Short mmCIF file of C-alpha atoms in Angstrom, two decimals:
data_model
loop_
_atom_site.label_atom_id
_atom_site.label_comp_id
_atom_site.label_asym_id
_atom_site.label_seq_id
_atom_site.Cartn_x
_atom_site.Cartn_y
_atom_site.Cartn_z
CA UNK A 1 -12.67 -10.95 -3.28
CA UNK A 2 -15.07 -8.37 -1.90
CA UNK A 3 -18.71 -8.75 -2.90
CA UNK A 4 -18.66 -5.01 -3.66
CA UNK A 5 -15.96 -5.38 -6.36
CA UNK A 6 -17.11 -6.25 -9.90
CA UNK A 7 -14.39 -7.30 -12.34
CA UNK A 8 -14.87 -6.98 -16.12
CA UNK A 9 -15.88 -10.28 -17.71
CA UNK A 10 -13.75 -9.85 -20.83
CA UNK A 11 -12.37 -7.33 -23.31
CA UNK A 12 -15.15 -7.12 -25.91
CA UNK A 13 -18.90 -6.65 -25.91
CA UNK A 14 -20.74 -6.11 -22.64
CA UNK A 15 -17.94 -6.54 -20.12
CA UNK A 16 -19.79 -5.23 -17.03
CA UNK A 17 -23.47 -5.69 -16.20
CA UNK A 18 -24.65 -4.47 -12.79
CA UNK A 19 -28.41 -4.73 -12.31
CA UNK A 20 -30.50 -3.96 -9.23
CA UNK A 21 -30.95 -7.71 -8.88
CA UNK A 22 -27.23 -8.54 -9.08
CA UNK A 23 -26.31 -5.70 -6.73
CA UNK A 24 -29.06 -6.53 -4.25
CA UNK A 25 -30.55 -3.05 -4.27
CA UNK A 26 -33.39 -1.11 -5.89
CA UNK A 27 -32.38 1.74 -8.19
CA UNK A 28 -29.01 1.85 -9.99
CA UNK A 29 -28.06 -0.15 -13.07
CA UNK A 30 -24.70 0.07 -14.85
CA UNK A 31 -23.32 -1.66 -17.95
CA UNK A 32 -20.07 -1.14 -19.85
CA UNK A 33 -19.71 -2.07 -23.53
CA UNK A 34 -16.47 -2.23 -25.54
CA UNK A 35 -17.11 -2.09 -29.28
CA UNK A 36 -14.99 -2.09 -32.43
CA UNK A 37 -15.79 0.24 -35.38
CA UNK A 38 -19.04 -0.84 -37.04
CA UNK A 39 -20.31 -2.84 -34.07
CA UNK A 40 -23.64 -1.83 -32.52
CA UNK A 41 -25.52 -2.21 -29.28
CA UNK A 42 -29.13 -1.31 -28.54
CA UNK A 43 -31.33 -1.13 -25.49
CA UNK A 44 -34.16 0.61 -23.70
CA UNK A 45 -36.13 -0.75 -20.76
CA UNK A 46 -39.73 -0.12 -19.78
CA UNK A 47 -39.76 1.83 -16.54
CA UNK A 48 -36.04 2.71 -16.63
CA UNK A 49 -34.33 5.83 -18.00
CA UNK A 50 -30.79 5.75 -19.40
CA UNK A 51 -27.76 7.98 -19.72
CA UNK A 52 -25.37 6.78 -22.44
CA UNK A 53 -21.88 8.06 -21.63
CA UNK A 54 -19.08 7.80 -24.18
CA UNK A 55 -16.17 7.05 -21.90
CA UNK A 56 -13.93 7.05 -24.96
CA UNK A 57 -14.42 6.99 -28.73
CA UNK A 58 -16.98 8.18 -31.27
CA UNK A 59 -20.36 6.69 -32.17
CA UNK A 60 -23.57 7.26 -34.10
CA UNK A 61 -26.42 7.41 -31.60
CA UNK A 62 -30.19 7.40 -32.03
CA UNK A 63 -33.02 7.26 -29.48
CA UNK A 64 -36.64 6.84 -30.52
CA UNK A 65 -37.21 9.14 -33.49
CA UNK A 66 -34.17 11.29 -32.65
CA UNK A 67 -30.94 10.79 -34.61
CA UNK A 68 -28.01 12.52 -32.92
CA UNK A 69 -25.54 11.62 -35.65
CA UNK A 70 -21.86 11.29 -34.83
CA UNK A 71 -21.22 11.90 -31.12
CA UNK A 72 -17.98 12.15 -29.15
CA UNK A 73 -14.52 13.67 -29.48
CA UNK A 74 -12.25 12.30 -26.80
CA UNK A 75 -10.31 9.08 -27.22
CA UNK A 76 -9.50 8.70 -23.52
CA UNK A 77 -11.45 9.45 -20.32
CA UNK A 78 -8.37 11.41 -19.20
CA UNK A 79 -8.54 13.75 -22.20
CA UNK A 80 -11.36 16.31 -22.09
CA UNK A 81 -15.07 16.28 -21.42
CA UNK A 82 -17.45 13.42 -22.30
CA UNK A 83 -20.38 13.31 -24.70
CA UNK A 84 -23.57 11.64 -23.47
CA UNK A 85 -27.18 11.08 -24.49
CA UNK A 86 -30.11 11.06 -22.08
CA UNK A 87 -32.88 8.58 -23.00
CA UNK A 88 -36.23 8.59 -21.17
CA UNK A 89 -37.76 5.44 -19.74
CA UNK A 90 -39.12 2.91 -22.21
CA UNK A 91 -37.51 4.47 -25.30
CA UNK A 92 -35.32 2.33 -27.52
CA UNK A 93 -31.80 3.51 -28.30
CA UNK A 94 -29.01 2.35 -30.60
CA UNK A 95 -25.28 3.05 -30.62
CA UNK A 96 -22.94 2.17 -33.51
CA UNK A 97 -19.21 2.56 -32.91
CA UNK A 98 -17.26 4.72 -35.38
CA UNK A 99 -13.95 4.15 -33.57
CA UNK A 100 -12.93 1.84 -30.76
CA UNK A 101 -15.66 2.66 -28.26
CA UNK A 102 -16.16 2.39 -24.54
CA UNK A 103 -19.84 3.00 -23.76
CA UNK A 104 -21.31 3.25 -20.27
CA UNK A 105 -25.05 2.67 -19.91
CA UNK A 106 -26.35 4.17 -16.67
CA UNK A 107 -29.95 3.41 -15.69
CA UNK A 108 -32.50 4.13 -12.97
CA UNK A 109 -36.30 3.97 -12.60
CA UNK A 110 -38.17 6.52 -14.69
CA UNK A 111 -41.50 7.46 -16.21
CA UNK A 112 -42.19 6.93 -19.90
CA UNK A 113 -42.82 10.12 -21.86
CA UNK A 114 -41.64 12.40 -19.07
CA UNK A 115 -39.27 14.28 -21.43
CA UNK A 116 -37.63 13.89 -24.83
CA UNK A 117 -34.19 12.36 -25.37
CA UNK A 118 -31.34 14.85 -25.59
CA UNK A 119 -27.68 15.13 -26.40
CA UNK A 120 -25.44 16.22 -23.54
CA UNK A 121 -22.49 17.59 -25.50
CA UNK A 122 -19.00 18.31 -24.24
CA UNK A 123 -19.80 21.98 -23.77
CA UNK A 124 -22.97 21.19 -21.79
CA UNK A 125 -20.95 19.68 -18.95
CA UNK A 126 -19.94 21.92 -16.06
CA UNK A 127 -16.58 21.33 -14.41
CA UNK A 128 -15.20 22.14 -10.99
CA UNK A 129 -12.14 21.51 -8.86
CA UNK A 130 -12.75 20.15 -5.37
CA UNK A 131 -10.39 19.86 -2.45
CA UNK A 132 -6.92 21.22 -1.89
CA UNK A 133 -3.40 19.88 -1.69
CA UNK A 134 -3.26 16.14 -2.28
CA UNK A 135 -7.04 15.98 -1.99
CA UNK A 136 -7.60 17.86 -5.27
CA UNK A 137 -9.82 16.19 -7.88
CA UNK A 138 -11.45 17.40 -11.10
CA UNK A 139 -15.22 16.91 -11.39
CA UNK A 140 -17.34 16.92 -14.56
CA UNK A 141 -21.10 17.09 -14.00
CA UNK A 142 -22.86 15.08 -16.72
CA UNK A 143 -26.33 14.73 -15.22
CA UNK A 144 -26.44 16.79 -12.00
CA UNK A 145 -29.63 17.40 -10.05
CA UNK A 146 -30.05 20.75 -11.83
CA UNK A 147 -30.51 18.86 -15.13
CA UNK A 148 -33.77 17.14 -16.01
CA UNK A 149 -34.11 13.44 -15.26
CA UNK A 150 -36.35 11.20 -13.17
CA UNK A 151 -33.78 9.54 -10.94
CA UNK A 152 -30.29 9.48 -12.43
CA UNK A 153 -27.33 11.49 -11.15
CA UNK A 154 -24.16 11.01 -13.23
CA UNK A 155 -20.72 12.54 -12.69
CA UNK A 156 -17.10 11.93 -13.72
CA UNK A 157 -14.06 12.55 -11.51
CA UNK A 158 -10.35 12.55 -12.37
CA UNK A 159 -8.04 12.28 -9.36
CA UNK A 160 -4.35 13.11 -9.97
CA UNK A 161 -1.72 10.54 -9.04
CA UNK A 162 -1.10 10.22 -5.31
CA UNK A 163 -4.31 12.03 -4.30
CA UNK A 164 -7.38 11.06 -2.33
CA UNK A 165 -10.95 11.43 -3.61
CA UNK A 166 -14.49 11.13 -2.25
CA UNK A 167 -12.68 12.42 0.81
CA UNK A 168 -13.03 13.36 3.63
CA UNK A 169 -15.26 10.29 3.88
CA UNK A 170 -18.94 11.00 3.32
CA UNK A 171 -22.08 8.93 3.03
CA UNK A 172 -25.59 9.30 1.59
CA UNK A 173 -27.55 6.31 2.84
CA UNK A 174 -30.23 7.88 5.06
CA UNK A 175 -33.54 9.25 3.79
CA UNK A 176 -33.29 12.22 6.13
CA UNK A 177 -33.76 15.32 4.01
CA UNK A 178 -32.75 18.09 4.05
CA UNK A 179 -29.72 16.77 5.97
CA UNK A 180 -29.01 13.61 3.98
CA UNK A 181 -30.42 11.72 0.98
CA UNK A 182 -30.45 8.00 0.33
CA UNK A 183 -28.56 7.15 -2.87
CA UNK A 184 -27.10 3.90 -4.19
CA UNK A 185 -23.89 4.41 -6.15
CA UNK A 186 -21.53 2.69 -8.56
CA UNK A 187 -17.93 3.65 -9.36
CA UNK A 188 -16.45 2.68 -12.74
CA UNK A 189 -12.68 2.97 -12.38
CA UNK A 190 -9.97 3.61 -14.98
CA UNK A 191 -6.24 4.09 -14.37
CA UNK A 192 -3.65 6.00 -16.40
CA UNK A 193 -1.34 4.24 -17.22
CA UNK A 194 -3.68 1.22 -17.13
CA UNK A 195 -1.36 -1.13 -15.21
CA UNK A 196 -1.84 0.98 -12.06
CA UNK A 197 -4.17 0.47 -9.16
CA UNK A 198 -6.00 2.46 -6.51
CA UNK A 199 -7.82 1.74 -3.27
CA UNK A 200 -11.39 2.21 -2.11
CA UNK A 201 -12.91 1.56 1.28
CA UNK A 202 -16.67 1.20 1.86
CA UNK A 203 -17.67 1.21 5.53
CA UNK A 204 -20.43 2.16 7.95
CA UNK A 205 -20.25 3.82 11.36
CA UNK A 206 -19.10 1.69 14.27
CA UNK A 207 -21.59 0.69 16.92
CA UNK A 208 -21.01 0.99 20.68
CA UNK A 209 -18.81 -2.13 20.62
CA UNK A 210 -16.69 -0.81 17.76
CA UNK A 211 -18.14 -3.18 15.16
CA UNK A 212 -19.19 -2.04 11.70
CA UNK A 213 -22.06 -3.53 9.70
CA UNK A 214 -20.02 -3.05 6.52
CA UNK A 215 -16.26 -2.59 6.16
CA UNK A 216 -14.64 -3.52 2.84
CA UNK A 217 -11.25 -2.32 1.57
CA UNK A 218 -10.57 -3.02 -2.10
CA UNK A 219 -7.65 -2.69 -4.50
CA UNK A 220 -9.24 -1.47 -7.74
CA UNK A 221 -7.67 -1.97 -11.15
CA UNK A 222 -8.38 -0.56 -14.59
CA UNK A 223 -11.96 -1.41 -15.61
CA UNK A 224 -13.23 -2.44 -12.18
CA UNK A 225 -16.61 -1.37 -10.78
CA UNK A 226 -17.26 -0.90 -7.08
CA UNK A 227 -20.70 -0.93 -5.47
CA UNK A 228 -21.68 1.45 -2.68
CA UNK A 229 -24.97 0.27 -1.18
CA UNK A 230 -24.39 2.31 2.01
CA UNK A 231 -21.68 3.88 4.09
CA UNK A 232 -18.60 6.03 3.53
CA UNK A 233 -16.59 5.35 0.37
CA UNK A 234 -13.25 7.21 0.00
CA UNK A 235 -10.69 6.46 -2.72
CA UNK A 236 -6.92 6.90 -2.98
CA UNK A 237 -4.67 6.47 -5.99
CA UNK A 238 -0.95 5.80 -5.88
CA UNK A 239 2.04 7.78 -7.11
CA UNK A 240 2.38 7.71 -10.90
CA UNK A 241 -1.20 6.72 -11.72
CA UNK A 242 -4.15 9.05 -12.31
CA UNK A 243 -7.58 7.70 -11.37
CA UNK A 244 -10.77 8.27 -13.37
CA UNK A 245 -14.15 7.17 -12.13
CA UNK A 246 -17.69 7.47 -13.44
CA UNK A 247 -20.31 7.71 -10.69
CA UNK A 248 -23.95 6.70 -11.11
CA UNK A 249 -26.36 7.49 -8.25
CA UNK A 250 -30.09 7.06 -7.75
CA UNK A 251 -32.49 6.68 -4.85
CA UNK A 252 -36.01 7.49 -3.68
CA UNK A 253 -35.44 11.25 -4.17
CA UNK A 254 -33.25 12.81 -6.84
CA UNK A 255 -31.01 14.99 -4.72
CA UNK A 256 -27.45 14.65 -3.41
CA UNK A 257 -27.18 15.53 0.27
CA UNK A 258 -24.34 13.88 2.14
CA UNK A 259 -23.09 13.45 5.70
CA UNK A 260 -19.37 13.75 6.45
CA UNK A 261 -17.70 11.32 8.84
CA UNK A 262 -17.55 13.52 11.96
CA UNK A 263 -14.11 12.31 13.07
CA UNK A 264 -12.61 13.49 9.75
CA UNK A 265 -14.61 16.67 9.25
CA UNK A 266 -11.76 18.76 10.69
CA UNK A 267 -10.00 18.28 7.34
CA UNK A 268 -12.51 20.68 5.77
CA UNK A 269 -11.50 23.59 7.99
CA UNK A 270 -9.42 26.36 6.35
#
């Protein structure tokens, strides 16, 4: 199995736990919790900010002295916009499930006291459609670079059955602004119906001999996480199965500037 593919460890509790140490990088952390009604999880790390994304279900959420009450409306990541809570670095948070709950905890380095915690409600998310034909996908911006945070960039994408996504292939692994930014990235994948699968390739440019430093092709199933430390990272889902993924990005500068694979850039022409 690819070292970039992280399988869930079970069906209850913290089923995914990607840390900078486990991923072998510097910035992005990602955890996924599955809770039953009445179950709770808490957290908050010194020097790391968090974005708590309700992938599905409802929960009571508090952060520091702020009580956000009951949060969330959708029961499936394929049904409407998410609810989320931003928590600054070093602040404790607590989530108590009110229904079956799927909670994503996205983290990156941050500065304590930089800003207060805040609710990112369904109506606070902007949405857009990218691509055309069988490259159409539906994007929900949860924590874009226009929103306040220290390092985190968080976005959801739903790709209809049979379509490609994160395509044409692009990368963001060079600290070369304004042309390109260096960002680590995780993908949390869900399939509808859940027995489906999709594909993701993570690869770097070939050298003069045609060899690539990184070239991994993965079949991803419902609940899998893929790691993108560098390189291009397109996805494709198969006929009959919609693909959802939650992206978490962070790097030395909080901006998303990407470089398209030049051999495939013709696909962007009208």
